[in-house]
């Protein structure tokens, strides 16, 4: 997750906002130790909720103690998620950002998306959440390791990205 959201968390500091990161299961094992430390450093606070041994209500109580204004689920309804924490309303405003469709949950207030992924007519008729459509895209990107733009004089060879020479 740090690979995509790291830059977003770093920009919160520049805007004078705190980004308190609640890790349900700590680091998920895909990050290197260096990446894990980098992720923690980009957040104002890093809170490991110990999801492997704690119940949803207990985790919601801890989130509530932090007095978070807006709680955003960045994981989604994947295997092992702890979405039920949101049902206890640990924050006055709760949002999701990784779904392709409505959660159908009355505990989610905002659906963060864009006009391409979520056309306005679709969310008005089908979503339980209010949509917050951000331009140009709701997909976050750390922008680390961006590929430099190709030279206007000479396009890159097709073999660089593994494409056949003809086609």
Coordinates of N, CA and C in Angstrom, one line a residue:
X1 N 0.8 -1.2 0.0 CA 0.0 0.0 0.0 C 0.9 1.3 0.0
X2 N 2.0 1.2 0.7 CA 2.9 2.4 0.7 C 3.3 2.8 -0.7
X3 N 3.5 1.8 -1.6 CA 3.9 2.2 -2.9 C 2.9 3.1 -3.6
X4 N 1.7 3.1 -3.3 CA 0.7 4.0 -3.9 C 0.4 5.2 -3.0
X5 N 0.3 5.0 -1.7 CA -0.2 6.0 -0.9 C 0.8 6.9 -0.2
X6 N 2.1 6.5 -0.3 CA 3.1 7.2 0.4 C 3.2 8.7 0.1
X7 N 3.1 9.0 -1.2 CA 3.1 10.4 -1.6 C 1.9 11.2 -1.1
X8 N 0.7 10.5 -1.0 CA -0.5 11.2 -0.5 C -0.3 11.5 1.0
X9 N 0.2 10.6 1.8 CA 0.4 10.9 3.2 C 1.4 12.0 3.4
X10 N 2.5 12.0 2.6 CA 3.5 13.1 2.7 C 2.9 14.5 2.4
X11 N 1.9 14.5 1.4 CA 1.3 15.8 1.1 C 0.4 16.3 2.2
X12 N -0.2 15.4 3.0 CA -1.0 15.9 4.1 C -0.2 16.8 5.0
X13 N 1.0 16.4 5.3 CA 1.9 17.3 6.2 C 2.0 18.7 5.6
X14 N 2.2 18.8 4.3 CA 2.4 20.1 3.6 C 1.1 20.9 3.8
X15 N 0.0 20.3 3.9 CA -1.3 21.0 4.0 C -1.7 21.3 5.5
X16 N -0.8 20.9 6.4 CA -1.1 21.1 7.8 C -2.1 20.1 8.4
X17 N -2.3 18.9 7.7 CA -3.2 17.9 8.2 C -2.5 16.8 8.8
X18 N -3.0 16.1 9.7 CA -2.4 14.9 10.3 C -3.0 13.7 9.5
X19 N -2.1 12.8 9.2 CA -2.5 11.5 8.6 C -2.2 10.4 9.6
X20 N -3.2 10.0 10.3 CA -3.0 9.0 11.3 C -3.3 7.6 10.6
X21 N -2.4 6.8 10.6 CA -2.5 5.5 9.8 C -2.8 4.4 10.8
X22 N -3.9 3.7 10.7 CA -4.3 2.6 11.5 C -4.0 1.3 10.7
X23 N -3.1 0.6 11.2 CA -2.7 -0.7 10.5 C -3.5 -1.8 11.2
X24 N -4.3 -2.4 10.5 CA -5.1 -3.5 11.1 C -4.3 -4.7 11.4
X25 N -3.4 -5.1 10.5 CA -2.5 -6.2 10.8 C -1.0 -5.8 10.8
X26 N -0.7 -4.6 11.1 CA 0.7 -4.1 11.0 C 1.1 -4.1 9.6
X27 N 2.3 -4.4 9.3 CA 2.7 -4.5 7.9 C 2.4 -5.9 7.3
X28 N 1.8 -5.9 6.1 CA 1.3 -7.1 5.6 C 2.3 -8.1 5.1
X29 N 3.6 -7.9 5.3 CA 4.6 -8.9 4.9 C 5.1 -8.7 3.5
X30 N 4.5 -7.8 2.7 CA 5.0 -7.6 1.4 C 6.0 -6.5 1.3
X31 N 6.0 -5.6 2.3 CA 6.9 -4.5 2.4 C 8.2 -5.0 3.0
X32 N 9.3 -4.5 2.5 CA 10.6 -4.7 3.1 C 10.6 -3.9 4.4
X33 N 11.6 -4.2 5.2 CA 11.7 -3.4 6.5 C 11.9 -1.9 6.2
X34 N 12.7 -1.6 5.2 CA 12.9 -0.2 4.8 C 11.6 0.4 4.3
X35 N 10.8 -0.3 3.5 CA 9.5 0.3 3.0 C 8.5 0.4 4.2
X36 N 8.6 -0.5 5.2 CA 7.7 -0.4 6.3 C 8.0 0.9 7.1
X37 N 9.3 1.1 7.4 CA 9.7 2.3 8.1 C 9.4 3.6 7.4
X38 N 9.5 3.5 6.0 CA 9.2 4.7 5.2 C 7.7 5.0 5.3
X39 N 6.9 4.0 5.3 CA 5.4 4.1 5.4 C 5.1 4.8 6.8
X40 N 5.7 4.2 7.8 CA 5.4 4.8 9.2 C 5.8 6.2 9.3
X41 N 7.0 6.6 8.6 CA 7.5 7.9 8.7 C 6.7 9.0 8.0
X42 N 5.9 8.5 7.0 CA 5.1 9.4 6.2 C 3.8 9.8 6.9
X43 N 3.4 9.0 7.9 CA 2.2 9.3 8.7 C 2.5 10.1 9.9
X44 N 1.5 10.9 10.3 CA 1.7 11.7 11.5 C 1.9 10.8 12.7
X45 N 1.0 9.7 12.7 CA 1.1 8.7 13.7 C 0.8 7.3 13.1
X46 N 1.5 6.3 13.5 CA 1.2 5.0 13.0 C 0.7 4.1 14.2
X47 N -0.5 3.6 14.0 CA -1.1 2.8 15.1 C -1.4 1.4 14.6
X48 N -0.7 0.4 15.3 CA -1.0 -1.0 14.9 C -2.1 -1.4 15.8
X49 N -3.3 -1.7 15.2 CA -4.5 -2.1 15.9 C -4.5 -3.6 16.3
X50 N -3.5 -4.4 15.8 CA -3.4 -5.8 16.3 C -4.6 -6.6 15.9
X51 N -5.0 -6.5 14.6 CA -6.2 -7.1 14.1 C -6.2 -8.6 14.2
X52 N -5.1 -9.2 14.3 CA -5.0 -10.7 14.4 C -5.6 -11.2 15.7
X53 N -5.6 -10.3 16.8 CA -6.0 -10.8 18.1 C -7.1 -10.0 18.7
X54 N -7.5 -8.9 18.1 CA -8.5 -8.0 18.7 C -9.7 -8.0 17.9
X55 N -10.8 -7.8 18.6 CA -12.1 -7.7 18.0 C -12.4 -6.4 17.3
X56 N -13.4 -6.4 16.5 CA -13.8 -5.1 15.7 C -14.2 -4.0 16.7
X57 N -15.0 -4.3 17.7 CA -15.4 -3.3 18.7 C -14.2 -2.7 19.4
X58 N -13.3 -3.5 19.8 CA -12.1 -3.1 20.6 C -11.3 -2.2 19.7
X59 N -11.1 -2.5 18.4 CA -10.4 -1.7 17.5 C -11.1 -0.3 17.2
X60 N -12.4 -0.4 17.1 CA -13.2 0.8 16.9 C -13.0 1.8 18.1
X61 N -13.0 1.2 19.3 CA -12.8 2.1 20.5 C -11.5 2.8 20.5
X62 N -10.4 2.1 20.0 CA -9.1 2.7 20.0 C -9.1 3.8 18.9
X63 N -9.7 3.5 17.7 CA -9.7 4.6 16.7 C -10.5 5.8 17.2
X64 N -11.6 5.6 17.9 CA -12.4 6.7 18.5 C -11.5 7.5 19.5
X65 N -10.7 6.9 20.2 CA -9.8 7.6 21.2 C -8.9 8.6 20.5
X66 N -8.6 8.4 19.2 CA -7.7 9.3 18.5 C -8.5 10.5 18.0
X67 N -9.8 10.5 18.1 CA -10.6 11.6 17.6 C -10.4 12.0 16.2
X68 N -10.5 11.0 15.3 CA -10.2 11.2 13.9 C -11.5 11.9 13.3
X69 N -11.2 12.9 12.5 CA -12.3 13.6 11.8 C -12.9 12.8 10.7
X70 N -12.1 12.3 9.9 CA -12.5 11.5 8.7 C -11.7 10.2 8.7
X71 N -12.4 9.1 8.7 CA -11.7 7.8 8.6 C -11.9 7.2 7.2
X72 N -10.8 6.9 6.5 CA -10.9 6.4 5.2 C -10.4 5.0 5.1
X73 N -11.2 4.1 4.6 CA -10.8 2.7 4.4 C -10.0 2.6 3.1
X74 N -8.8 2.2 3.2 CA -7.9 2.1 2.0 C -7.7 0.6 1.6
X75 N -8.3 -0.3 2.3 CA -8.1 -1.7 2.0 C -9.2 -2.3 1.2
X76 N -10.5 -2.0 1.5 CA -11.6 -2.6 0.8 C -12.0 -3.9 1.3
X77 N -12.9 -4.6 0.6 CA -13.5 -5.8 1.1 C -12.7 -7.0 0.6
X78 N -11.4 -7.0 0.9 CA -10.6 -8.2 0.5 C -10.6 -9.2 1.7
X79 N -10.0 -10.3 1.4 CA -9.9 -11.4 2.4 C -9.2 -10.9 3.7
X80 N -9.8 -11.1 4.8 CA -9.2 -10.7 6.0 C -9.4 -9.2 6.4
X81 N -10.3 -8.5 5.6 CA -10.6 -7.1 6.0 C -11.3 -7.0 7.3
X82 N -11.2 -5.8 7.9 CA -11.9 -5.6 9.1 C -12.9 -4.4 9.0
X83 N -13.6 -4.5 7.9 CA -14.6 -3.4 7.5 C -15.6 -3.3 8.6
X84 N -15.9 -4.3 9.4 CA -16.9 -4.2 10.5 C -16.5 -3.2 11.5
X85 N -15.3 -2.8 11.6 CA -14.9 -1.7 12.5 C -15.7 -0.5 12.2
X86 N -15.9 -0.2 10.9 CA -16.6 1.0 10.5 C -18.1 1.0 11.0
X87 N -18.6 -0.2 11.2 CA -20.0 -0.3 11.7 C -20.2 0.3 13.1
X88 N -19.2 0.4 13.9 CA -19.2 1.0 15.2 C -19.1 2.5 15.2
X89 N -18.9 3.1 14.0 CA -18.8 4.6 13.8 C -17.7 5.2 14.7
X90 N -16.5 4.8 14.6 CA -15.4 5.4 15.4 C -15.1 6.8 15.0
X91 N -15.6 7.2 13.9 CA -15.3 8.6 13.4 C -16.6 9.2 12.9
X92 N -16.7 10.5 13.0 CA -18.0 11.2 12.6 C -18.2 11.1 11.1
X93 N -17.1 11.1 10.3 CA -17.3 10.9 8.8 C -16.4 9.7 8.4
X94 N -17.0 8.8 7.6 CA -16.3 7.6 7.2 C -16.4 7.5 5.7
X95 N -15.3 7.1 5.1 CA -15.2 7.1 3.6 C -14.5 5.8 3.1
X96 N -14.7 5.5 1.9 CA -14.0 4.4 1.2 C -13.4 5.0 -0.1
X97 N -12.3 4.4 -0.5 CA -11.6 4.9 -1.7 C -11.2 3.9 -2.6
X98 N -11.4 2.6 -2.3 CA -10.8 1.6 -3.2 C -11.9 0.7 -3.9
X99 N -13.1 1.1 -3.8 CA -14.2 0.3 -4.3 C -14.5 0.7 -5.8
X100 N -15.1 -0.2 -6.5 CA -15.5 0.1 -7.9 C -17.0 0.3 -7.8
X101 N -17.7 0.0 -6.7 CA -19.1 0.2 -6.6 C -19.5 0.5 -5.2
X102 N -20.7 0.7 -4.9 CA -21.2 1.0 -3.6 C -20.9 -0.1 -2.6
X103 N -20.6 0.3 -1.3 CA -20.4 -0.8 -0.3 C -21.8 -1.3 0.2
X104 N -22.8 -0.4 0.0 CA -24.2 -0.8 0.5 C -24.3 -0.7 2.0
X105 N -23.2 -0.1 2.6 CA -23.2 0.0 4.1 C -23.7 1.3 4.6
X106 N -24.6 1.3 5.5 CA -25.1 2.6 6.1 C -24.0 3.3 6.9
X107 N -22.9 2.6 7.3 CA -21.9 3.2 8.1 C -20.9 4.0 7.3
X108 N -21.0 4.0 6.0 CA -20.0 4.7 5.1 C -20.7 5.9 4.5
X109 N -20.1 7.1 4.8 CA -20.7 8.3 4.4 C -20.3 8.8 3.0
X110 N -19.1 8.6 2.7 CA -18.5 9.1 1.4 C -17.9 8.0 0.6
X111 N -18.0 8.1 -0.7 CA -17.4 7.3 -1.7 C -16.5 8.2 -2.5
X112 N -15.2 8.0 -2.3 CA -14.2 8.8 -3.1 C -13.9 8.2 -4.4
X113 N -14.2 8.9 -5.5 CA -14.0 8.4 -6.8 C -13.8 9.5 -7.8
X114 N -14.0 9.3 -9.1 CA -13.9 10.3 -10.1 C -15.0 10.1 -11.1
X115 N -15.2 11.0 -12.0 CA -16.3 11.0 -13.0 C -16.2 9.9 -14.0
X116 N -15.0 9.4 -14.2 CA -14.8 8.3 -15.2 C -15.2 6.9 -14.5
X117 N -14.6 6.7 -13.3 CA -14.9 5.4 -12.6 C -16.3 5.3 -12.1
X118 N -16.8 6.5 -11.7 CA -18.2 6.6 -11.2 C -19.0 7.7 -11.8
X119 N -19.6 7.5 -12.9 CA -20.4 8.5 -13.5 C -21.5 9.0 -12.6
X120 N -21.7 10.3 -12.5 CA -22.6 10.9 -11.5 C -24.0 10.3 -11.6
X121 N -24.6 10.0 -12.7 CA -25.9 9.4 -12.8 C -25.9 8.0 -12.1
X122 N -24.8 7.3 -12.2 CA -24.7 6.0 -11.5 C -24.8 6.1 -10.0
X123 N -24.0 7.0 -9.4 CA -24.0 7.0 -7.9 C -25.3 7.6 -7.4
X124 N -25.9 8.5 -8.1 CA -27.2 9.1 -7.6 C -28.3 8.1 -7.5
X125 N -28.3 7.1 -8.4 CA -29.4 6.1 -8.4 C -29.0 4.8 -7.7
X126 N -27.8 4.6 -7.5 CA -27.4 3.2 -7.0 C -26.6 3.2 -5.7
X127 N -26.1 4.3 -5.2 CA -25.1 4.2 -4.1 C -25.8 4.6 -2.8
X128 N -25.4 3.9 -1.7 CA -25.8 4.3 -0.4 C -25.0 5.5 0.2
X129 N -23.8 5.7 -0.4 CA -22.9 6.7 0.1 C -23.1 8.0 -0.8
X130 N -22.7 9.1 -0.2 CA -22.6 10.3 -1.0 C -21.2 10.2 -1.8
X131 N -21.2 10.6 -3.0 CA -20.0 10.5 -3.8 C -19.2 11.8 -3.7
X132 N -17.9 11.7 -3.5 CA -17.0 12.9 -3.6 C -16.1 12.6 -4.8
X133 N -16.4 13.3 -5.9 CA -15.7 13.0 -7.2 C -14.6 14.0 -7.3
X134 N -13.4 13.5 -7.4 CA -12.2 14.3 -7.4 C -11.6 14.3 -8.8
X135 N -11.1 15.4 -9.3 CA -10.5 15.5 -10.6 C -9.0 15.3 -10.5
X136 N -8.3 14.8 -11.5 CA -8.8 14.1 -12.6 C -9.1 12.6 -12.3
X137 N -8.4 12.1 -11.3 CA -8.5 10.6 -11.0 C -8.4 10.4 -9.5
X138 N -9.2 9.5 -8.9 CA -9.2 9.2 -7.5 C -8.1 8.3 -7.2
X139 N -7.4 7.7 -8.2 CA -6.3 6.7 -7.9 C -5.1 7.5 -7.4
X140 N -4.6 7.1 -6.2 CA -3.4 7.7 -5.7 C -2.2 7.1 -6.3
X141 N -1.1 7.8 -6.4 CA 0.1 7.3 -6.9 C 1.2 8.0 -6.2
X142 N 2.2 7.2 -5.8 CA 3.3 7.8 -5.1 C 4.3 8.5 -6.0
X143 N 4.2 8.3 -7.3 CA 5.0 9.0 -8.3 C 6.5 8.7 -8.1
X144 N 6.8 7.7 -7.4 CA 8.2 7.3 -7.2 C 8.6 6.4 -8.4
X145 N 9.7 6.7 -9.0 CA 10.2 5.9 -10.1 C 9.4 6.1 -11.4
X146 N 9.0 7.3 -11.6 CA 8.3 7.6 -12.8 C 9.2 7.4 -14.0
X147 N 8.7 6.9 -15.0 CA 9.4 6.7 -16.3 C 9.6 8.1 -16.9
X148 N 10.8 8.5 -17.3 CA 10.9 9.8 -17.9 C 10.2 9.8 -19.3
X149 N 9.7 11.0 -19.6 CA 9.0 11.1 -20.9 C 10.0 10.8 -22.1
X150 N 9.5 10.2 -23.1 CA 10.4 9.9 -24.2 C 10.8 11.1 -24.9
X151 N 12.0 11.0 -25.5 CA 12.5 12.1 -26.3 C 11.6 12.4 -27.5
X152 N 11.4 13.7 -27.8 CA 10.6 14.0 -29.0 C 11.3 13.7 -30.3
X153 N 12.6 13.6 -30.2 CA 13.4 13.3 -31.4 C 13.4 11.8 -31.8
X154 N 13.5 11.0 -30.8 CA 13.6 9.5 -31.0 C 12.7 8.8 -30.0
X155 N 11.6 8.1 -30.5 CA 10.8 7.4 -29.6 C 11.6 6.2 -29.0
X156 N 11.2 5.7 -27.8 CA 11.9 4.6 -27.2 C 11.7 3.3 -28.1
X157 N 12.7 2.4 -28.1 CA 12.5 1.2 -28.8 C 11.4 0.4 -28.2
X158 N 10.6 -0.3 -29.1 CA 9.5 -1.1 -28.7 C 10.0 -2.3 -27.8
X159 N 11.2 -2.6 -27.9 CA 11.7 -3.7 -27.0 C 11.9 -3.3 -25.6
X160 N 12.0 -2.0 -25.3 CA 12.1 -1.6 -23.9 C 11.0 -2.1 -23.0
X161 N 9.8 -2.0 -23.4 CA 8.7 -2.5 -22.5 C 8.4 -4.0 -22.8
X162 N 9.2 -4.6 -23.7 CA 9.0 -6.0 -24.0 C 8.0 -6.2 -25.2
X163 N 7.8 -5.2 -26.0 CA 6.9 -5.3 -27.2 C 7.6 -5.9 -28.4
X164 N 7.0 -6.6 -29.3 CA 7.6 -7.1 -30.5 C 8.0 -5.9 -31.4
X165 N 8.9 -6.0 -32.2 CA 9.3 -4.9 -33.1 C 8.3 -4.5 -34.1
X166 N 7.5 -5.5 -34.6 CA 6.4 -5.2 -35.5 C 5.1 -5.3 -34.8
X167 N 4.1 -4.5 -35.3 CA 2.8 -4.7 -34.7 C 2.0 -3.5 -34.7

